[in-house]
Amino acid sequence: MATQTQHIPIDLRSDTVTRPTPAMLEAMFQAQVGDDVYEEDLSVNALQEKAARIFGMEAGLFCPSGTMTNQIAIKLLTQPGDEVICDRLAHIYNYEGGGIAFNSLASVRLLNGERGRFTPDDVLENINADNIHYPRTSLVALENTVNKGGGCYYTLDQIAAISDVCKANNLFLHLDGARVFNALVATRENPVDYGNYFDTISICLSKGLGTPVGSVLLGSKQLIEKAKRIRKVMGGGWRQAGFLAAAGSYALDHHIQRLAEDHQRATIIAQCLQNVPFVQSILPVETNIVIFQTPSERVNNEVLAYLKEHDILAAAFGKDKIRFVTHLDFTDSMLDRLIAVLRKASVTLEKKVI
Ligand SMILES: *Cc1c(COP(=O)(O)O)cnc(C)c1O
């Protein structure tokens, strides 16, 4: 043994960095698989049915990424030249490589919501009149929780009100639910009601739930049949994906309620940051994401470098913001180490950079 304490690096860049637990790996080894393009992979079929049941939907489609499930949904629910309403912070707009234009030839109406969340009135005000000059508004997409909004969530009542406006105006409603389980654990609401409000839902298994890969698109049987064609065109028809699906089913059974621990740890980090001088402001913490503002790009870089020297990885979120995301592989002892390093930073780093 080296005399120095060997630190396991603390990686808070994203909740995608988790490794499968031994029990999850065991479930993967035990998976019954087949060729999913022939729809013969029992583990994939079981995951799709399980996820659909949880959200009160008829059917599901297992895909390699949340970008793919979102993009398939947008393709399903728009025609070329249509307009999609979403918030200016939305992942589908900011982080999917211009996929709305590339895949669906649709335009986008950006809303200026509150940390990425918008209201039924925001939607109403942005529906185009039926006039040949305007793109036809056909789809509303909301994100729950909102990544760029610091992990804030919608309640079911807020979602129901937006859904009412969509139904009254013949608009489809899609949910980018990459972190919807964080929202559900925070609100203690029942996901089965989601099926009443959305035409399609994308959930990610590789974020807080801790699987290596995978997302599921949920919808009616008819929509999911069409979605299979689009997934195939995108190159997402896969073969013995059941090894990955088994990890997903395991996570749905075992890794949802524990998200509350991630939320607690995020809250503790935010409390500590309140007393760190280079932290100018912190977005309110509602789930597992902590975003804070620093005075300048230079300080931002210094803070990230300081953390890295202490084996702590965080993500630059724009030029003068830093994001921590708590997850399955971030333990209480790591939390203690992080807090100690942040406290020390308020003494040593401040002299250096401010
Ligand atoms: C991660 C994420 C996605 C999907 O991303 P992939 O990396 O393609 O799986 C979609 N929406 C949000 C809000 C996300 O955070």
mmCIF file of C-alpha atoms and ligand atoms in Angstrom:
data_model
loop_
_atom_site.group_PDB
_atom_site.id
_atom_site.type_symbol
_atom_site.label_atom_id
_atom_site.label_comp_id
_atom_site.label_asym_id
_atom_site.label_seq_id
_atom_site.Cartn_x
_atom_site.Cartn_y
_atom_site.Cartn_z
ATOM 1 C CA MET A 1 0.000 0.000 0.000
ATOM 2 C CA ALA A 2 1.195 3.466 -0.794
ATOM 3 C CA THR A 3 1.470 5.676 2.252
ATOM 4 C CA GLN A 4 -0.616 8.379 0.620
ATOM 5 C CA THR A 5 -4.382 7.923 0.800
ATOM 6 C CA GLN A 6 -5.580 6.524 -2.496
ATOM 7 C CA HIS A 7 -8.618 8.486 -3.594
ATOM 8 C CA ILE A 8 -11.279 7.086 -5.833
ATOM 9 C CA PRO A 9 -11.957 9.973 -8.239
ATOM 10 C CA ILE A 10 -15.245 11.750 -7.644
ATOM 11 C CA ASP A 11 -17.003 12.262 -10.961
ATOM 12 C CA LEU A 12 -19.875 14.725 -10.744
ATOM 13 C CA ARG A 13 -19.861 15.793 -14.411
ATOM 14 C CA SER A 14 -23.068 13.863 -15.083
ATOM 15 C CA ASP A 15 -25.265 11.054 -13.795
ATOM 16 C CA THR A 16 -24.352 9.173 -16.997
ATOM 17 C CA VAL A 17 -20.930 8.175 -15.591
ATOM 18 C CA THR A 18 -22.229 5.394 -13.320
ATOM 19 C CA ARG A 19 -21.051 1.791 -13.653
ATOM 20 C CA PRO A 20 -23.448 -1.158 -13.278
ATOM 21 C CA THR A 21 -23.634 -2.548 -9.736
ATOM 22 C CA PRO A 22 -22.704 -6.228 -9.156
ATOM 23 C CA ALA A 23 -26.421 -7.119 -8.856
ATOM 24 C CA MET A 24 -27.202 -5.307 -12.112
ATOM 25 C CA LEU A 25 -24.323 -7.102 -13.859
ATOM 26 C CA GLU A 26 -25.683 -10.401 -12.569
ATOM 27 C CA ALA A 27 -29.112 -9.560 -14.044
ATOM 28 C CA MET A 28 -27.380 -8.801 -17.356
ATOM 29 C CA PHE A 29 -25.512 -12.126 -17.347
ATOM 30 C CA GLN A 30 -28.795 -13.956 -16.705
ATOM 31 C CA ALA A 31 -30.665 -12.184 -19.525
ATOM 32 C CA GLN A 32 -32.608 -14.256 -22.029
ATOM 33 C CA VAL A 33 -31.836 -12.716 -25.405
ATOM 34 C CA GLY A 34 -32.754 -13.081 -29.074
ATOM 35 C CA ASP A 35 -32.681 -10.960 -32.196
ATOM 36 C CA ASP A 36 -34.612 -7.801 -31.440
ATOM 37 C CA VAL A 37 -35.003 -6.871 -35.106
ATOM 38 C CA TYR A 38 -37.127 -10.069 -35.293
ATOM 39 C CA GLU A 39 -38.760 -8.919 -32.018
ATOM 40 C CA GLU A 40 -37.499 -12.135 -30.425
ATOM 41 C CA ASP A 41 -35.485 -10.709 -27.562
ATOM 42 C CA LEU A 42 -37.461 -11.641 -24.452
ATOM 43 C CA SER A 43 -35.577 -9.213 -22.216
ATOM 44 C CA VAL A 44 -36.178 -6.287 -24.574
ATOM 45 C CA ASN A 45 -39.867 -7.154 -24.833
ATOM 46 C CA ALA A 46 -40.138 -7.406 -21.043
ATOM 47 C CA LEU A 47 -38.447 -4.018 -20.515
ATOM 48 C CA GLN A 48 -40.678 -2.296 -23.074
ATOM 49 C CA GLU A 49 -43.817 -3.721 -21.448
ATOM 50 C CA LYS A 50 -42.660 -2.859 -17.941
ATOM 51 C CA ALA A 51 -41.812 0.748 -18.829
ATOM 52 C CA ALA A 52 -45.100 1.219 -20.705
ATOM 53 C CA ARG A 53 -47.080 -0.134 -17.741
ATOM 54 C CA ILE A 54 -45.344 2.206 -15.287
ATOM 55 C CA PHE A 55 -46.403 5.258 -17.328
ATOM 56 C CA GLY A 56 -49.886 4.078 -18.295
ATOM 57 C CA MET A 57 -48.917 3.740 -21.962
ATOM 58 C CA GLU A 58 -49.724 0.893 -24.390
ATOM 59 C CA ALA A 59 -46.285 0.187 -25.771
ATOM 60 C CA GLY A 60 -42.578 0.953 -25.597
ATOM 61 C CA LEU A 61 -39.537 0.901 -27.873
ATOM 62 C CA PHE A 62 -36.028 0.358 -26.482
ATOM 63 C CA CYS A 63 -33.436 2.600 -28.165
ATOM 64 C CA PRO A 64 -29.727 3.316 -27.706
ATOM 65 C CA SER A 65 -30.066 6.924 -26.552
ATOM 66 C CA GLY A 66 -32.417 9.633 -25.339
ATOM 67 C CA THR A 67 -31.513 11.693 -28.362
ATOM 68 C CA MET A 68 -32.858 8.914 -30.553
ATOM 69 C CA THR A 69 -36.111 8.501 -28.592
ATOM 70 C CA ASN A 70 -36.715 12.278 -28.627
ATOM 71 C CA GLN A 71 -35.922 12.578 -32.317
ATOM 72 C CA ILE A 72 -38.138 9.630 -33.234
ATOM 73 C CA ALA A 73 -41.003 11.232 -31.277
ATOM 74 C CA ILE A 74 -40.562 14.573 -33.062
ATOM 75 C CA LYS A 75 -40.488 12.795 -36.432
ATOM 76 C CA LEU A 76 -43.651 10.865 -35.526
ATOM 77 C CA LEU A 77 -45.609 13.919 -34.436
ATOM 78 C CA THR A 78 -44.660 16.516 -37.084
ATOM 79 C CA GLN A 79 -44.723 16.935 -40.860
ATOM 80 C CA PRO A 80 -41.979 18.834 -42.720
ATOM 81 C CA GLY A 81 -42.505 22.581 -42.269
ATOM 82 C CA ASP A 82 -44.424 22.195 -38.993
ATOM 83 C CA GLU A 83 -43.402 24.037 -35.845
ATOM 84 C CA VAL A 84 -42.409 22.546 -32.488
ATOM 85 C CA ILE A 85 -42.971 24.576 -29.322
ATOM 86 C CA CYS A 86 -40.349 24.082 -26.600
ATOM 87 C CA ASP A 87 -38.440 26.123 -24.044
ATOM 88 C CA ARG A 88 -35.218 27.863 -25.055
ATOM 89 C CA LEU A 89 -33.367 25.698 -22.510
ATOM 90 C CA ALA A 90 -34.693 22.418 -23.954
ATOM 91 C CA HIS A 91 -32.288 19.559 -24.600
ATOM 92 C CA ILE A 92 -34.074 18.791 -27.912
ATOM 93 C CA TYR A 93 -33.134 22.272 -29.102
ATOM 94 C CA ASN A 94 -29.702 22.810 -27.504
ATOM 95 C CA TYR A 95 -28.040 19.432 -27.342
ATOM 96 C CA GLU A 96 -29.314 17.223 -30.128
ATOM 97 C CA GLY A 97 -27.191 18.565 -32.959
ATOM 98 C CA GLY A 98 -29.975 20.417 -34.750
ATOM 99 C CA GLY A 99 -31.838 17.112 -35.049
ATOM 100 C CA ILE A 100 -35.263 18.760 -35.265
ATOM 101 C CA ALA A 101 -34.218 20.361 -38.564
ATOM 102 C CA PHE A 102 -32.043 17.453 -39.713
ATOM 103 C CA ASN A 103 -34.501 14.629 -39.080
ATOM 104 C CA SER A 104 -37.916 16.259 -39.226
ATOM 105 C CA LEU A 105 -37.476 19.432 -41.343
ATOM 106 C CA ALA A 106 -39.457 21.243 -38.658
ATOM 107 C CA SER A 107 -39.000 24.740 -37.257
ATOM 108 C CA VAL A 108 -38.923 25.615 -33.574
ATOM 109 C CA ARG A 109 -40.754 28.214 -31.470
ATOM 110 C CA LEU A 110 -38.711 28.889 -28.360
ATOM 111 C CA LEU A 111 -40.455 29.897 -25.140
ATOM 112 C CA ASN A 112 -38.837 31.937 -22.421
ATOM 113 C CA GLY A 113 -40.009 29.937 -19.430
ATOM 114 C CA GLU A 114 -38.979 29.973 -15.806
ATOM 115 C CA ARG A 115 -35.818 27.862 -15.630
ATOM 116 C CA GLY A 116 -37.022 25.925 -18.641
ATOM 117 C CA ARG A 117 -40.599 25.397 -17.493
ATOM 118 C CA PHE A 118 -43.475 27.087 -19.311
ATOM 119 C CA THR A 119 -47.180 27.564 -18.636
ATOM 120 C CA PRO A 120 -50.380 26.768 -20.561
ATOM 121 C CA ASP A 121 -50.636 30.501 -21.415
ATOM 122 C CA ASP A 122 -47.119 30.469 -22.889
ATOM 123 C CA VAL A 123 -48.270 27.664 -25.185
ATOM 124 C CA LEU A 124 -51.521 29.415 -26.112
ATOM 125 C CA GLU A 125 -49.730 32.631 -27.037
ATOM 126 C CA ASN A 126 -47.388 30.789 -29.380
ATOM 127 C CA ILE A 127 -49.764 28.694 -31.439
ATOM 128 C CA ASN A 128 -49.739 30.003 -34.980
ATOM 129 C CA ALA A 129 -53.021 31.003 -36.598
ATOM 130 C CA ASP A 130 -54.186 28.803 -39.451
ATOM 131 C CA ASN A 131 -52.749 30.923 -42.231
ATOM 132 C CA ILE A 132 -50.513 29.860 -45.143
ATOM 133 C CA HIS A 133 -47.849 32.351 -44.095
ATOM 134 C CA TYR A 134 -47.143 30.588 -40.820
ATOM 135 C CA PRO A 135 -45.688 27.205 -40.058
ATOM 136 C CA ARG A 136 -48.331 24.838 -38.725
ATOM 137 C CA THR A 137 -47.901 24.386 -34.971
ATOM 138 C CA SER A 138 -48.211 20.677 -34.342
ATOM 139 C CA LEU A 139 -46.167 19.638 -31.310
ATOM 140 C CA VAL A 140 -45.342 20.840 -27.798
ATOM 141 C CA ALA A 141 -42.349 19.270 -26.057
ATOM 142 C CA LEU A 142 -41.600 19.667 -22.389
ATOM 143 C CA GLU A 143 -38.664 18.422 -20.331
ATOM 144 C CA ASN A 144 -38.978 17.000 -16.815
ATOM 145 C CA THR A 145 -36.731 17.540 -14.958
ATOM 146 C CA VAL A 146 -35.125 20.449 -16.834
ATOM 147 C CA ASN A 147 -31.372 19.877 -17.098
ATOM 148 C CA LYS A 148 -30.388 23.457 -17.972
ATOM 149 C CA GLY A 149 -32.876 24.714 -15.366
ATOM 150 C CA GLY A 150 -30.886 23.014 -12.590
ATOM 151 C CA GLY A 151 -33.030 19.879 -12.359
ATOM 152 C CA CYS A 152 -36.307 21.671 -11.591
ATOM 153 C CA TYR A 153 -39.548 19.789 -12.182
ATOM 154 C CA TYR A 154 -43.170 20.136 -13.247
ATOM 155 C CA THR A 155 -45.941 18.792 -11.014
ATOM 156 C CA LEU A 156 -48.664 16.612 -12.463
ATOM 157 C CA ASP A 157 -51.195 19.462 -12.152
ATOM 158 C CA GLN A 158 -48.981 21.746 -14.221
ATOM 159 C CA ILE A 159 -48.572 19.017 -16.817
ATOM 160 C CA ALA A 160 -52.330 18.355 -16.906
ATOM 161 C CA ALA A 161 -53.014 22.042 -17.580
ATOM 162 C CA ILE A 162 -50.546 22.113 -20.488
ATOM 163 C CA SER A 163 -52.038 18.874 -21.815
ATOM 164 C CA ASP A 164 -55.533 20.431 -21.757
ATOM 165 C CA VAL A 165 -54.348 23.318 -23.928
ATOM 166 C CA CYS A 166 -52.701 20.890 -26.346
ATOM 167 C CA LYS A 167 -55.820 18.740 -26.653
ATOM 168 C CA ALA A 168 -58.065 21.781 -27.143
ATOM 169 C CA ASN A 169 -55.801 23.000 -29.951
ATOM 170 C CA ASN A 170 -55.030 19.696 -31.681
ATOM 171 C CA LEU A 171 -51.380 19.725 -30.653
ATOM 172 C CA PHE A 172 -49.397 16.649 -29.755
ATOM 173 C CA LEU A 173 -47.493 16.649 -26.461
ATOM 174 C CA HIS A 174 -44.105 14.955 -25.998
ATOM 175 C CA LEU A 175 -42.153 14.529 -22.768
ATOM 176 C CA ASP A 176 -38.369 14.502 -22.720
ATOM 177 C CA GLY A 177 -38.247 12.508 -19.507
ATOM 178 C CA ALA A 178 -34.517 11.795 -19.409
ATOM 179 C CA ARG A 179 -34.728 12.501 -15.649
ATOM 180 C CA VAL A 180 -38.459 12.025 -15.096
ATOM 181 C CA PHE A 181 -37.809 9.559 -12.250
ATOM 182 C CA ASN A 182 -36.064 12.339 -10.331
ATOM 183 C CA ALA A 183 -39.204 14.443 -10.739
ATOM 184 C CA LEU A 184 -41.450 11.564 -9.664
ATOM 185 C CA VAL A 185 -39.399 10.837 -6.552
ATOM 186 C CA ALA A 186 -39.314 14.535 -5.617
ATOM 187 C CA THR A 187 -43.076 15.027 -6.058
ATOM 188 C CA ARG A 188 -44.078 11.501 -4.907
ATOM 189 C CA GLU A 189 -46.522 11.429 -7.816
ATOM 190 C CA ASN A 190 -47.743 8.338 -9.628
ATOM 191 C CA PRO A 191 -46.254 7.939 -13.115
ATOM 192 C CA VAL A 192 -49.254 5.922 -14.339
ATOM 193 C CA ASP A 193 -51.109 9.238 -14.787
ATOM 194 C CA TYR A 194 -48.503 10.483 -17.275
ATOM 195 C CA GLY A 195 -50.032 8.289 -19.977
ATOM 196 C CA ASN A 196 -53.191 10.428 -19.932
ATOM 197 C CA TYR A 197 -51.312 13.596 -20.737
ATOM 198 C CA PHE A 198 -48.599 12.777 -23.256
ATOM 199 C CA ASP A 199 -48.681 11.290 -26.758
ATOM 200 C CA THR A 200 -45.074 10.151 -26.382
ATOM 201 C CA ILE A 201 -42.634 9.920 -23.489
ATOM 202 C CA SER A 202 -38.878 9.375 -23.650
ATOM 203 C CA ILE A 203 -37.234 7.955 -20.530
ATOM 204 C CA CYS A 204 -33.503 7.384 -19.990
ATOM 205 C CA LEU A 205 -32.147 4.372 -18.143
ATOM 206 C CA SER A 206 -28.533 5.551 -18.297
ATOM 207 C CA LYS A 207 -28.890 8.700 -16.173
ATOM 208 C CA GLY A 208 -29.976 8.467 -12.533
ATOM 209 C CA LEU A 209 -31.081 4.862 -12.912
ATOM 210 C CA GLY A 210 -27.497 3.792 -13.470
ATOM 211 C CA THR A 211 -27.591 1.428 -16.466
ATOM 212 C CA PRO A 212 -24.781 1.458 -19.051
ATOM 213 C CA VAL A 213 -26.950 2.348 -22.073
ATOM 214 C CA GLY A 214 -30.506 2.896 -23.158
ATOM 215 C CA SER A 215 -33.724 4.848 -23.397
ATOM 216 C CA VAL A 216 -37.326 3.819 -23.982
ATOM 217 C CA LEU A 217 -39.901 5.636 -26.108
ATOM 218 C CA LEU A 218 -43.474 5.160 -24.871
ATOM 219 C CA GLY A 219 -46.745 5.736 -26.683
ATOM 220 C CA SER A 220 -49.818 4.097 -28.205
ATOM 221 C CA LYS A 221 -49.406 0.754 -30.027
ATOM 222 C CA GLN A 222 -49.986 2.528 -33.319
ATOM 223 C CA LEU A 223 -47.333 5.196 -32.707
ATOM 224 C CA ILE A 224 -44.770 2.667 -31.486
ATOM 225 C CA GLU A 225 -45.301 0.537 -34.624
ATOM 226 C CA LYS A 226 -44.463 3.617 -36.707
ATOM 227 C CA ALA A 227 -41.578 4.433 -34.373
ATOM 228 C CA LYS A 228 -39.972 1.070 -35.200
ATOM 229 C CA ARG A 229 -39.670 2.104 -38.858
ATOM 230 C CA ILE A 230 -38.042 5.406 -37.917
ATOM 231 C CA ARG A 231 -35.633 3.745 -35.470
ATOM 232 C CA LYS A 232 -34.605 1.336 -38.246
ATOM 233 C CA VAL A 233 -33.899 4.198 -40.662
ATOM 234 C CA MET A 234 -31.784 5.898 -37.980
ATOM 235 C CA GLY A 235 -29.716 2.723 -37.655
ATOM 236 C CA GLY A 236 -31.184 1.896 -34.278
ATOM 237 C CA GLY A 237 -32.501 -1.595 -35.051
ATOM 238 C CA TRP A 238 -30.383 -3.748 -32.791
ATOM 239 C CA ARG A 239 -29.900 -7.411 -32.194
ATOM 240 C CA GLN A 240 -29.309 -9.088 -28.777
ATOM 241 C CA ALA A 241 -29.969 -5.860 -26.927
ATOM 242 C CA GLY A 242 -31.509 -7.897 -24.116
ATOM 243 C CA PHE A 243 -28.295 -7.785 -22.087
ATOM 244 C CA LEU A 244 -28.799 -4.023 -21.874
ATOM 245 C CA ALA A 245 -32.568 -4.290 -21.467
ATOM 246 C CA ALA A 246 -32.070 -6.589 -18.483
ATOM 247 C CA ALA A 247 -30.032 -3.853 -16.822
ATOM 248 C CA GLY A 248 -32.899 -1.469 -17.531
ATOM 249 C CA SER A 249 -35.534 -3.751 -16.004
ATOM 250 C CA TYR A 250 -33.315 -4.244 -12.965
ATOM 251 C CA ALA A 251 -32.972 -0.467 -12.595
ATOM 252 C CA LEU A 252 -36.733 0.104 -12.848
ATOM 253 C CA ASP A 253 -37.213 -2.434 -10.050
ATOM 254 C CA HIS A 254 -34.381 -1.329 -7.760
ATOM 255 C CA HIS A 255 -32.977 2.117 -8.541
ATOM 256 C CA ILE A 256 -35.917 4.516 -8.529
ATOM 257 C CA GLN A 257 -36.607 5.135 -4.838
ATOM 258 C CA ARG A 258 -32.909 5.530 -4.020
ATOM 259 C CA LEU A 259 -32.851 8.721 -6.155
ATOM 260 C CA ALA A 260 -34.012 10.471 -2.965
ATOM 261 C CA GLU A 261 -30.466 9.960 -1.609
ATOM 262 C CA ASP A 262 -29.005 11.743 -4.640
ATOM 263 C CA HIS A 263 -31.394 14.634 -4.008
ATOM 264 C CA GLN A 264 -30.349 14.875 -0.349
ATOM 265 C CA ARG A 265 -26.672 14.911 -1.255
ATOM 266 C CA ALA A 266 -27.272 17.617 -3.869
ATOM 267 C CA THR A 267 -29.033 19.727 -1.232
ATOM 268 C CA ILE A 268 -26.096 19.336 1.153
ATOM 269 C CA ILE A 269 -23.650 20.389 -1.590
ATOM 270 C CA ALA A 270 -25.747 23.496 -2.299
ATOM 271 C CA GLN A 271 -25.833 24.404 1.415
ATOM 272 C CA CYS A 272 -22.050 24.163 1.565
ATOM 273 C CA LEU A 273 -21.651 26.292 -1.583
ATOM 274 C CA GLN A 274 -23.596 29.110 0.055
ATOM 275 C CA ASN A 275 -20.551 29.828 2.199
ATOM 276 C CA VAL A 276 -17.940 29.601 -0.543
ATOM 277 C CA PRO A 277 -16.845 33.102 -1.627
ATOM 278 C CA PHE A 278 -16.353 32.445 -5.350
ATOM 279 C CA VAL A 279 -19.921 31.202 -5.655
ATOM 280 C CA GLN A 280 -22.054 34.131 -6.825
ATOM 281 C CA SER A 281 -25.405 32.364 -6.935
ATOM 282 C CA ILE A 282 -26.832 28.856 -6.944
ATOM 283 C CA LEU A 283 -29.919 27.708 -8.800
ATOM 284 C CA PRO A 284 -32.483 26.316 -6.354
ATOM 285 C CA VAL A 285 -31.843 22.584 -5.938
ATOM 286 C CA GLU A 286 -34.948 20.455 -6.490
ATOM 287 C CA THR A 287 -33.452 17.110 -7.499
ATOM 288 C CA ASN A 288 -29.915 15.851 -8.285
ATOM 289 C CA ILE A 289 -28.419 18.815 -10.157
ATOM 290 C CA VAL A 290 -26.485 21.712 -8.621
ATOM 291 C CA ILE A 291 -25.612 24.636 -10.900
ATOM 292 C CA PHE A 292 -23.739 27.653 -9.555
ATOM 293 C CA GLN A 293 -22.441 30.860 -11.018
ATOM 294 C CA THR A 294 -18.862 32.117 -10.624
ATOM 295 C CA PRO A 295 -17.661 35.722 -11.169
ATOM 296 C CA SER A 296 -15.874 35.121 -14.500
ATOM 297 C CA GLU A 297 -14.622 32.584 -17.002
ATOM 298 C CA ARG A 298 -11.169 32.777 -15.411
ATOM 299 C CA VAL A 299 -12.455 31.955 -11.940
ATOM 300 C CA ASN A 300 -14.636 29.222 -13.421
ATOM 301 C CA ASN A 301 -11.557 27.591 -14.958
ATOM 302 C CA GLU A 302 -9.542 28.016 -11.746
ATOM 303 C CA VAL A 303 -12.271 26.348 -9.704
ATOM 304 C CA LEU A 304 -12.539 23.432 -12.128
ATOM 305 C CA ALA A 305 -8.733 23.022 -12.110
ATOM 306 C CA TYR A 306 -8.626 23.193 -8.307
ATOM 307 C CA LEU A 307 -11.290 20.496 -8.042
ATOM 308 C CA LYS A 308 -9.439 18.353 -10.563
ATOM 309 C CA GLU A 309 -6.244 18.592 -8.508
ATOM 310 C CA HIS A 310 -8.298 17.021 -5.736
ATOM 311 C CA ASP A 311 -9.606 14.251 -8.013
ATOM 312 C CA ILE A 312 -13.029 15.852 -8.361
ATOM 313 C CA LEU A 313 -14.557 16.296 -11.798
ATOM 314 C CA ALA A 314 -17.324 18.826 -12.436
ATOM 315 C CA ALA A 315 -18.751 20.179 -15.681
ATOM 316 C CA ALA A 316 -18.326 23.701 -17.026
ATOM 317 C CA PHE A 317 -21.860 24.816 -17.805
ATOM 318 C CA GLY A 318 -21.326 27.806 -20.015
ATOM 319 C CA LYS A 319 -18.403 30.160 -19.385
ATOM 320 C CA ASP A 320 -19.177 31.140 -15.800
ATOM 321 C CA LYS A 321 -21.216 28.294 -14.382
ATOM 322 C CA ILE A 322 -20.353 24.914 -12.953
ATOM 323 C CA ARG A 323 -22.617 21.873 -12.701
ATOM 324 C CA PHE A 324 -22.484 18.982 -10.250
ATOM 325 C CA VAL A 325 -24.795 16.014 -10.785
ATOM 326 C CA THR A 326 -25.190 13.480 -7.969
ATOM 327 C CA HIS A 327 -25.772 9.815 -8.798
ATOM 328 C CA LEU A 328 -25.591 6.149 -7.822
ATOM 329 C CA ASP A 329 -21.784 6.085 -7.633
ATOM 330 C CA PHE A 330 -21.479 9.201 -5.460
ATOM 331 C CA THR A 331 -21.371 8.017 -1.855
ATOM 332 C CA ASP A 332 -21.584 9.706 1.533
ATOM 333 C CA SER A 333 -17.827 9.423 2.055
ATOM 334 C CA MET A 334 -17.283 11.124 -1.315
ATOM 335 C CA LEU A 335 -19.715 13.817 -0.212
ATOM 336 C CA ASP A 336 -17.601 14.382 2.918
ATOM 337 C CA ARG A 337 -14.459 14.660 0.792
ATOM 338 C CA LEU A 338 -16.134 17.114 -1.590
ATOM 339 C CA ILE A 339 -17.354 19.274 1.288
ATOM 340 C CA ALA A 340 -13.871 19.347 2.822
ATOM 341 C CA VAL A 341 -12.315 20.334 -0.503
ATOM 342 C CA LEU A 342 -14.915 23.089 -1.044
ATOM 343 C CA ARG A 343 -14.346 24.465 2.473
ATOM 344 C CA LYS A 344 -10.601 24.515 1.913
ATOM 345 C CA ALA A 345 -11.213 26.243 -1.410
ATOM 346 C CA SER A 346 -12.843 29.164 0.325
ATOM 347 C CA VAL A 347 -9.518 29.788 2.072
ATOM 348 C CA THR A 348 -6.836 28.824 -0.451
ATOM 349 C CA LEU A 349 -8.459 29.414 -3.814
ATOM 350 C CA GLU A 350 -9.951 32.769 -3.004
ATOM 351 C CA LYS A 351 -6.561 34.342 -2.352
ATOM 352 C CA LYS A 352 -5.300 32.986 -5.628
ATOM 353 C CA VAL A 353 -8.101 33.958 -7.982
ATOM 354 C CA ILE A 354 -10.133 36.836 -6.632
HETATM 355 C C1 LIG B 1 -29.246 13.147 -21.395
HETATM 356 C C2 LIG B 1 -30.479 13.791 -21.876
HETATM 357 C C3 LIG B 1 -31.121 13.356 -23.043
HETATM 358 C C4 LIG B 1 -30.633 12.213 -23.895
HETATM 359 O O1 LIG B 1 -29.306 12.194 -24.121
HETATM 360 P P1 LIG B 1 -28.495 10.966 -24.723
HETATM 361 O O2 LIG B 1 -27.121 11.289 -24.340
HETATM 362 O O3 LIG B 1 -28.745 10.966 -26.191
HETATM 363 O O4 LIG B 1 -29.020 9.700 -24.105
HETATM 364 C C5 LIG B 1 -32.294 13.994 -23.404
HETATM 365 N N1 LIG B 1 -32.798 14.981 -22.669
HETATM 366 C C6 LIG B 1 -32.226 15.413 -21.532
HETATM 367 C C7 LIG B 1 -32.876 16.481 -20.734
HETATM 368 C C8 LIG B 1 -31.039 14.838 -21.103
HETATM 369 O O5 LIG B 1 -30.468 15.276 -19.973
#
